[in-house]
Each structure stands twice: as structure tokens, then as C-alpha cells.
XYZ file of C-alpha atoms in Angstrom:
164
model
C 166.179 123.979 158.179
C 163.664 122.549 157.666
C 159.748 122.419 158.733
C 160.449 117.984 161.106
C 163.877 119.446 162.161
C 162.567 122.819 163.707
C 159.921 120.553 165.516
C 162.733 117.973 166.734
C 164.718 120.425 168.029
C 161.930 122.503 169.640
C 161.020 119.072 171.533
C 164.637 119.280 172.376
C 164.424 122.205 174.140
C 160.671 121.378 176.010
C 162.214 118.522 177.869
C 165.612 120.133 178.882
C 163.822 123.234 180.497
C 161.262 120.027 181.775
C 163.903 118.574 183.123
C 165.637 121.921 184.351
C 162.839 122.514 185.883
C 162.115 119.254 187.917
C 166.256 119.753 189.209
C 165.169 123.557 191.173
C 162.277 121.218 192.613
C 164.292 119.580 194.403
C 166.498 120.208 197.678
C 169.640 117.601 198.505
C 170.279 117.184 201.655
C 172.636 114.828 204.002
C 171.099 113.211 206.729
C 171.987 112.690 210.126
C 171.780 111.130 213.369
C 172.198 112.904 216.774
C 169.964 110.319 219.652
C 166.890 108.327 218.155
C 166.361 111.487 216.131
C 167.114 112.139 211.864
C 168.619 115.306 210.874
C 169.461 117.138 207.312
C 171.674 120.014 206.170
C 172.083 121.060 202.805
C 174.737 119.222 200.509
C 175.339 122.572 199.330
C 176.969 123.479 202.559
C 179.246 120.628 204.021
C 182.750 120.458 203.665
C 183.668 117.535 204.326
C 182.994 114.147 206.480
C 185.548 112.594 208.608
C 186.170 109.916 211.211
C 186.577 110.935 214.660
C 190.189 111.596 215.570
C 192.127 114.108 218.499
C 190.953 117.569 219.592
C 192.366 120.038 221.424
C 190.158 120.749 224.576
C 189.984 125.512 225.534
C 189.043 126.438 228.475
C 185.702 129.293 228.859
C 183.805 127.067 226.452
C 180.175 126.252 226.105
C 180.275 123.009 226.705
C 178.617 122.145 224.047
C 181.937 123.025 221.987
C 184.314 120.372 222.844
C 187.469 122.045 221.245
C 189.447 123.266 218.538
C 190.885 120.520 215.927
C 193.604 121.255 212.519
C 192.216 120.624 210.150
C 194.684 120.648 206.940
C 195.748 124.169 208.897
C 192.705 125.244 209.449
C 192.034 125.775 213.071
C 188.172 124.680 213.411
C 186.235 124.989 216.774
C 184.563 121.033 217.159
C 180.672 120.838 218.559
C 178.614 118.694 219.766
C 175.085 117.438 218.667
C 173.818 116.009 221.384
C 174.899 118.416 223.792
C 173.520 120.885 221.519
C 170.639 119.862 221.798
C 170.389 118.900 225.175
C 170.814 115.131 225.161
C 172.894 113.340 227.776
C 176.968 111.528 226.138
C 177.193 109.610 224.773
C 180.268 107.575 223.605
C 181.710 108.113 220.321
C 181.344 104.880 218.454
C 182.234 102.580 215.254
C 179.343 105.320 213.610
C 179.717 108.894 214.752
C 181.366 111.571 212.615
C 182.664 114.802 212.844
C 180.277 116.679 209.610
C 182.787 120.027 208.064
C 180.235 122.591 207.907
C 180.304 125.633 206.085
C 178.585 129.041 205.763
C 180.401 132.340 203.934
C 183.608 132.306 205.886
C 182.530 130.784 208.949
C 183.290 126.703 209.865
C 182.578 124.500 212.646
C 182.958 120.772 212.638
C 179.969 118.900 214.365
C 179.566 115.991 216.420
C 177.306 113.217 215.138
C 176.573 109.814 215.918
C 175.725 108.096 212.644
C 175.252 109.083 209.358
C 172.522 108.367 207.396
C 171.544 108.700 203.789
C 171.768 111.408 200.925
C 168.754 112.850 201.048
C 166.538 113.947 197.679
C 163.511 115.767 199.089
C 160.796 117.621 196.949
C 160.328 121.839 198.043
C 156.547 120.467 198.097
C 157.381 117.734 200.541
C 159.193 120.420 203.140
C 157.386 122.035 205.209
C 157.618 124.917 208.432
C 159.168 124.444 210.895
C 156.557 123.954 213.618
C 154.582 126.649 215.468
C 156.816 126.013 218.200
C 159.979 126.897 217.764
C 160.788 130.897 218.648
C 160.388 132.663 214.853
C 163.504 133.500 212.770
C 164.937 132.802 216.137
C 165.442 128.341 215.619
C 167.762 126.689 214.622
C 165.612 124.500 212.442
C 165.178 125.729 208.467
C 162.041 122.974 208.533
C 159.953 118.956 208.702
C 161.195 117.189 205.252
C 158.672 114.319 204.885
C 159.249 111.247 203.534
C 156.616 108.074 203.267
C 157.553 106.508 206.020
C 159.416 108.967 208.917
C 160.113 113.168 209.687
C 164.015 114.686 208.976
C 164.131 117.723 210.523
C 166.157 119.504 208.246
C 168.613 122.920 210.094
C 169.347 125.830 209.802
C 173.338 126.144 208.434
C 174.217 129.662 209.339
C 172.019 128.931 213.059
C 174.341 126.380 213.523
C 177.823 127.984 213.330
C 176.886 130.831 214.833
C 179.162 131.799 217.478
C 178.168 132.194 221.406
C 180.946 132.115 222.856
């Protein structure tokens, strides 16, 4: 192999490794609104996002658990994030969505006020959860900083924990 060819191959390899390194520094999230605040969860934790449809109420569950719904043969709990975050309830609108999240074997649907967008943040733009929250017990994974706003990143495993 000629020296020129080796040089070209090495240069391409370096460029490819650089691109892969840059991708490792990016966190992909899906943003959504609850009240006036924007939250986000990792995109890989989302099973699907659907328009609201009827669900079945279940007795003796916390107030934030609306009930269960059937999604292609699986019975999934439906949790109202407004209620879970101690915000007043609000009638569903055209923007309301059910966001189905999965972490391991745990799956649940969450009612959100509206989707915002897919978000790509550099890891360096994500700070730790504020000191005012309860350490490892918090539902907040971190705080993402964008030019004009702050986005609270939630821990999917904590959202999916069953306390009922």
C-alpha cells in the first residue's frame, strides 16, 4: 500500500473517530410541558406518544393515578403528571398527549399538557439537580441549559416507581 493511501485512510479514521466522539457527548431528549414548565426525558425511554383515549378508573390508588388503559393487549397505568407535581387539574385539550415510557420491565403512560420538541444537548450543558431536592430520592436527573431556557430532566426509573 502506498504512503499516500495510508495517509488518506488514517485521516478518514481520525475524522470518523472525531464524529463518534462528538455523538457520545450529545444527549437526546424529548421535551414536554406540564403547566408552565418544560421537562424532558431521554428519547430511548419513550415507547410511544399517543393522543388521549378512554381509560378505566381503578379504585384505591393515589389521586395522580387516573386508571389503566389497554395498549395493544397490555394493561398500562395512566399517571397524571399535573397531579403528581401538585398542580391544579386541567381539562384535556388538542395538545394533550399520553407519553408511554419504559425502563426495564416497568411501563406506564403519563398525561402531559403538550409536546415541545426533540432536544439535543451537549453533556456539558446539563447540570446536576438543584441542592434543594432530596438527593438520590429526587425525580430530577439534571437541569439542561439552552440559550433562552432551562429544562428539567426527569429520571424515568423514578417516574415509573410504583407507590400504589
